[in-house]
Amino acid sequence: MQEVDGRGRLVVRNIGQLLTMDSAAGELGKAPAERILEIIPDAAMVAEDGKVVWVGLEQDLSNEESPTTRILDAGGRVVMPGLVECHSHLLFAGNRANEFALRSMGATYEEIAAAGGGIVNTMTATRRAGADALFTAGLARLDDFLKLGVTTVESKSGYGLDPESEIKLLEVMRSLQTRHPVDVVPTFLGAHIVPPEHRQERRRYIDMLTREMIPEVARRNLARFCDVFCENGAFTPDESREILESGAEYGLIPKVHAEQLSHSGGALLAARVGAASADHLDFATADDARFMAMQGTVAVLLPGATFFLNKKRYPDGRLFTQAGCDVALSTDYNPGSSHTRNLWLMGTMGCTHCGLAPAVALRAITRGAARAIRMEHQVGRISRGLLADFLILDAMDWQEILYLYGHNPVLQVYKRGRRVV
Ligand code: NIG
Ligand code: FE
């Protein structure tokens, strides 16, 4: 990655459209696109030491310059915040290309898992993998995320499923955080599934999670969030609640994989425990959306998983926007259910398959996603005091961005005021 120092003053001028995302939330179902994106035309911005210090019309930009000021001409293009990936399973070993092929011939995700494939398959490979190999794979994946304009990545453990292997994954995330410009936000997902060695006595695994793994993860300060896969074949709502409450006692903020393959109560649980987000939501209802809105739980839609598993029912974004619930989109990057790092494509699918307007979808991969990881005061917007994480796009009009689908519109990426792509 090319890197230029982010210290000192950076002035970005000649911005055709600056999408600040700096609007008030809560009206996603109604507000016009310009309000949702809070666009400044003919704009400029100034960053100092990696943070945004001024945003406005170029004609109002003061001329004070020093010899060390860096000037960047955006050529009349669109500039927007760096993307926020708020739900990924970044670290795993091996691949499941064979399962992709099986599904193409009609097998279902559930059948493959019941036959010993699925998450267990990746768990076995990941337990065997050394930290170095996981680290090297993680670096390459973060490089690719960055080229696609993603400057913050939430990353879940969950393919170790024993104390040692889960800690290994979280420690690799910590090393990546210090070695790569992308910010890595760690989530403990020891409750992904009950691993095979505990299937006869699931209670033992749940006790291990709440009495051993969560306290150790917290003691070493290795995660910010605690996530649970609440689904048939994974954890029941009661088990999920116990695990999330135990995590919360240790300061880990709850998150839930909810209503992905069936309606099993995960969204309601997420609202009840004050989760930062409920994710997937293909089978969520209007009542779920209302409860989530009341508790400030963000709806994270993962249309890539629905698509890649060849399911017919996509999450309905309108349920959430109409309820006044904040909405995010994410890739769910993982080797099984959604093997993509292209968040732009998720934006387009948010429009074609989840009923979101293009402006809402763009907000969902920036500000909405930042809220889903409780980082709305650091990233996801272009506003005074936030990190100078921004993209110069190969587009003169924001409406072109998601319309050219599957395309990477990124020309340049800045992380903390430093050019990284
Ligand atoms: O978010 N839903 C559970 N976990 C992942 C899938 C993990 C896998 O299949 O490896 C998901 O879709
Ligand atoms: Fe997931």
Coordinates of N, CA, C and O and ligand atoms in Angstrom, one line a residue, residues 87 89 96 109 118-119 122 159 189 192 229 257 260 280 302 305 309 332 334-338, ligand 1:
H87 N -19.9 -5.9 9.9 CA -20.1 -7.3 10.2 C -19.3 -8.2 9.3 O -19.6 -8.4 8.2
H89 N -16.5 -11.7 9.2 CA -15.8 -12.8 9.8 C -14.4 -12.9 9.1 O -14.2 -13.7 8.3
R96 N -14.4 -22.8 1.5 CA -15.5 -23.7 1.3 C -16.1 -23.6 -0.1 O -17.3 -23.6 -0.3
Y109 N -27.7 -24.8 2.5 CA -26.8 -24.5 3.6 C -27.0 -25.4 4.8 O -26.1 -25.9 5.4
G118 N -20.1 -26.7 6.6 CA -20.5 -25.5 7.2 C -19.4 -24.9 8.1 O -18.2 -25.1 8.0
I119 N -19.9 -24.3 9.2 CA -19.0 -23.6 10.2 C -18.0 -24.6 10.8 O -16.9 -24.3 11.0
T122 N -14.9 -24.9 8.6 CA -13.9 -23.8 8.8 C -13.3 -23.8 10.2 O -12.1 -23.5 10.4
Y159 N -14.5 -19.0 14.7 CA -14.1 -20.2 14.0 C -13.1 -21.0 14.8 O -12.5 -21.9 14.3
L189 N -17.2 -13.9 19.1 CA -18.3 -14.7 18.7 C -18.1 -16.2 19.0 O -18.2 -17.1 18.2
H192 N -20.9 -19.0 18.2 CA -21.2 -19.1 16.8 C -22.1 -20.4 16.6 O -23.2 -20.3 16.1
F229 N -25.0 -16.3 17.6 CA -25.8 -16.7 16.4 C -27.1 -17.4 17.0 O -27.0 -18.5 17.5
H257 N -26.7 -12.2 15.7 CA -27.1 -12.8 14.4 C -28.5 -13.2 14.6 O -28.8 -14.2 15.2
Q260 N -32.1 -15.0 10.6 CA -31.5 -15.2 9.3 C -32.2 -16.3 8.5 O -32.5 -16.1 7.4
H280 N -28.7 -9.6 9.9 CA -29.3 -10.5 9.0 C -30.8 -10.1 8.8 O -31.1 -9.4 7.8
L302 N -27.8 -8.0 5.5 CA -26.7 -8.7 4.9 C -27.2 -9.4 3.6 O -27.3 -10.7 3.6
A305 N -25.5 -12.6 2.1 CA -25.7 -13.9 2.6 C -26.9 -14.6 2.0 O -26.9 -15.8 1.6
L309 N -26.4 -17.9 -0.4 CA -27.0 -19.1 0.0 C -28.2 -19.5 -0.9 O -28.9 -20.5 -0.6
D332 N -21.0 -9.2 5.5 CA -20.9 -10.5 6.2 C -19.7 -11.4 5.7 O -19.8 -12.6 5.8
N334 N -17.3 -13.9 4.9 CA -17.0 -15.1 5.6 C -16.9 -16.2 4.5 O -17.3 -16.0 3.4
P335 N -16.3 -17.4 4.8 CA -16.0 -18.4 3.8 C -17.2 -19.2 3.4 O -17.2 -19.9 2.4
G336 N -18.3 -19.1 4.2 CA -19.4 -20.0 3.9 C -20.6 -19.3 3.3 O -20.9 -19.5 2.1
S337 N -21.2 -18.4 4.0 CA -22.5 -17.8 3.6 C -22.4 -16.5 2.7 O -23.4 -16.1 2.1
S338 N -21.2 -15.9 2.7 CA -21.1 -14.7 1.9 C -19.6 -14.3 1.7 O -19.0 -13.6 2.4
Ligands
NIG1 O1 -23.2 -14.5 9.4 N1 -24.9 -16.9 10.5 C1 -23.8 -17.3 11.0 N2 -22.6 -17.0 10.7 C2 -22.2 -16.6 9.4 C3 -21.9 -17.8 8.5 C4 -20.7 -18.4 8.9 C5 -20.4 -19.6 8.0 O2 -21.2 -20.2 7.3 O3 -19.1 -19.9 8.0 C6 -23.1 -15.6 8.8 O4 -23.8 -15.9 7.8

